[in-house]
Amino acid sequence: MQADPIRIEETINTSIEKLWSALTNPEEMAQWYFELPKFEAEEGFQIHFSSCDYLHRWVVTKVIPHHIIEYKWSYPDYPGESLLNVELLYINEYATKLVLIHEGVETFPQDRAEFSRASFEEGWNEIIKNLHEYVEETVG
């Protein structure tokens, strides 16, 4: 049985264009998310990178510019695969609703605390906090 996905909804005080840039521009992503050698918001783009002592693999599966980015997320050294979907909803020119849905985290080894649902939820809450700070204080 598949577990309920992790779902986080936040209103972020910036335009949808600026938030999209923060989510897809590797220079901006390095400020609040992961430092990546390259990132392209286009379907089929793949990247491997190391962070927190783990090799990550992302494959972009869906892009609707300024609205949705989705990618498969796995760790090549461990079984399991998850799907991350980030949707942006226009509120007004100064605010955007971010809806993050991460499903499949239960497919990762559950005997490792860092792959637990609680660990992912804690990580996403910290990452979204960093995103808030970055876009609201840095790019406005």
Short mmCIF file of C-alpha atoms in Angstrom, two decimals:
data_model
loop_
_atom_site.label_atom_id
_atom_site.label_comp_id
_atom_site.label_asym_id
_atom_site.label_seq_id
_atom_site.Cartn_x
_atom_site.Cartn_y
_atom_site.Cartn_z
CA MET A 1 0.00 0.00 0.00
CA GLN A 2 1.33 3.41 -0.98
CA ALA A 3 1.66 5.96 1.81
CA ASP A 4 0.11 9.41 1.63
CA PRO A 5 2.49 11.85 -0.04
CA ILE A 6 4.17 14.63 1.86
CA ARG A 7 2.28 17.82 1.07
CA ILE A 8 3.35 21.34 2.00
CA GLU A 9 1.46 24.48 0.99
CA GLU A 10 2.97 27.90 1.61
CA THR A 11 2.26 31.42 0.50
CA ILE A 12 5.51 33.12 -0.44
CA ASN A 13 5.64 36.89 -0.74
CA THR A 14 7.14 37.26 -4.18
CA SER A 15 5.98 37.16 -7.77
CA ILE A 16 5.47 33.88 -9.53
CA GLU A 17 8.27 34.81 -11.97
CA LYS A 18 10.81 35.40 -9.20
CA LEU A 19 9.79 32.22 -7.39
CA TRP A 20 10.08 30.20 -10.60
CA SER A 21 13.57 31.58 -11.14
CA ALA A 22 14.57 30.60 -7.59
CA LEU A 23 13.28 27.06 -8.26
CA THR A 24 14.99 26.59 -11.62
CA ASN A 25 18.10 28.77 -11.85
CA PRO A 26 21.14 26.85 -10.53
CA GLU A 27 22.84 30.00 -9.22
CA GLU A 28 19.75 30.84 -7.18
CA MET A 29 19.12 27.21 -6.15
CA ALA A 30 22.61 27.17 -4.59
CA GLN A 31 21.52 29.94 -2.23
CA TRP A 32 18.67 28.01 -0.59
CA TYR A 33 18.48 24.41 -1.87
CA PHE A 34 21.33 22.43 -3.42
CA GLU A 35 24.50 23.52 -5.15
CA LEU A 36 24.26 21.96 -8.60
CA PRO A 37 26.82 22.02 -11.39
CA LYS A 38 23.96 22.51 -13.88
CA PHE A 39 20.18 22.43 -13.92
CA GLU A 40 17.72 22.83 -16.77
CA ALA A 41 13.98 23.08 -16.31
CA GLU A 42 13.21 20.88 -19.29
CA GLU A 43 11.66 17.44 -19.51
CA GLY A 44 14.25 14.68 -19.72
CA PHE A 45 17.05 16.66 -18.05
CA GLN A 46 19.02 14.39 -15.71
CA ILE A 47 21.54 15.21 -13.03
CA HIS A 48 23.60 13.34 -10.48
CA PHE A 49 25.03 15.28 -7.55
CA SER A 50 26.31 14.61 -4.05
CA SER A 51 24.89 16.24 -0.94
CA CYS A 52 24.78 15.17 2.71
CA ASP A 53 26.99 12.18 1.89
CA TYR A 54 24.48 10.81 -0.64
CA LEU A 55 24.52 10.59 -4.40
CA HIS A 56 21.22 12.01 -5.71
CA ARG A 57 19.68 11.47 -9.13
CA TRP A 58 16.98 13.72 -10.54
CA VAL A 59 15.15 13.28 -13.82
CA VAL A 60 12.85 16.15 -14.79
CA THR A 61 9.54 14.62 -15.88
CA LYS A 62 7.24 17.62 -16.30
CA VAL A 63 7.66 21.34 -16.83
CA ILE A 64 5.02 23.99 -17.30
CA PRO A 65 7.01 27.24 -17.07
CA HIS A 66 6.06 29.44 -14.12
CA HIS A 67 3.61 26.78 -12.94
CA ILE A 68 4.91 23.20 -12.44
CA ILE A 69 8.22 21.41 -12.18
CA GLU A 70 8.29 17.73 -11.40
CA TYR A 71 11.14 15.27 -11.13
CA LYS A 72 11.89 11.72 -10.14
CA TRP A 73 14.26 11.62 -7.21
CA SER A 74 16.38 8.62 -6.36
CA TYR A 75 19.63 7.65 -4.69
CA PRO A 76 21.63 5.38 -7.03
CA ASP A 77 23.27 3.58 -4.10
CA TYR A 78 19.91 2.66 -2.52
CA PRO A 79 16.63 1.13 -3.71
CA GLY A 80 13.56 3.29 -4.15
CA GLU A 81 12.32 6.19 -6.23
CA SER A 82 10.15 9.16 -5.37
CA LEU A 83 8.39 11.86 -7.33
CA LEU A 84 8.59 15.52 -6.39
CA ASN A 85 6.02 17.94 -7.79
CA VAL A 86 6.21 21.67 -7.13
CA GLU A 87 3.30 23.78 -8.33
CA LEU A 88 3.08 27.56 -8.25
CA LEU A 89 -0.30 29.27 -8.08
CA TYR A 90 -0.71 32.98 -8.77
CA ILE A 91 -2.23 34.95 -5.91
CA ASN A 92 -1.21 38.42 -7.02
CA GLU A 93 1.91 40.16 -8.33
CA TYR A 94 3.44 40.10 -4.84
CA ALA A 95 2.42 36.64 -3.59
CA THR A 96 2.51 33.08 -4.90
CA LYS A 97 1.19 29.88 -3.41
CA LEU A 98 3.70 27.02 -3.52
CA VAL A 99 2.33 23.46 -3.33
CA LEU A 100 4.98 20.78 -2.84
CA ILE A 101 4.00 17.13 -3.10
CA HIS A 102 6.63 14.44 -2.53
CA GLU A 103 5.37 10.91 -3.01
CA GLY A 104 7.13 7.57 -2.79
CA VAL A 105 9.51 8.34 0.09
CA GLU A 106 8.40 5.08 1.70
CA THR A 107 10.14 3.19 -1.15
CA PHE A 108 13.55 4.17 0.26
CA PRO A 109 15.18 1.92 2.92
CA GLN A 110 13.11 2.45 6.03
CA ASP A 111 15.81 0.97 8.25
CA ARG A 112 17.77 4.20 7.74
CA ALA A 113 16.52 7.16 9.79
CA GLU A 114 17.55 9.67 7.12
CA PHE A 115 15.10 8.05 4.68
CA SER A 116 12.14 8.12 7.07
CA ARG A 117 9.05 10.17 6.33
CA ALA A 118 9.77 12.30 9.40
CA SER A 119 13.27 13.06 8.10
CA PHE A 120 11.92 14.11 4.69
CA GLU A 121 9.22 16.26 6.29
CA GLU A 122 11.79 17.96 8.54
CA GLY A 123 14.06 18.48 5.53
CA TRP A 124 11.30 19.99 3.38
CA ASN A 125 10.20 22.32 6.16
CA GLU A 126 13.77 23.59 6.52
CA ILE A 127 14.21 23.92 2.73
CA ILE A 128 10.92 25.84 2.35
CA LYS A 129 12.01 28.12 5.23
CA ASN A 130 15.28 28.76 3.37
CA LEU A 131 13.33 29.47 0.17
CA HIS A 132 11.09 31.96 2.00
CA GLU A 133 14.12 33.77 3.37
CA TYR A 134 15.91 33.76 0.03
CA VAL A 135 13.08 35.13 -2.13
CA GLU A 136 11.52 37.45 0.42
CA GLU A 137 14.78 39.00 1.66
CA THR A 138 17.04 38.69 -1.35
CA VAL A 139 14.94 39.11 -4.49
CA GLY A 140 11.70 40.44 -2.95
#
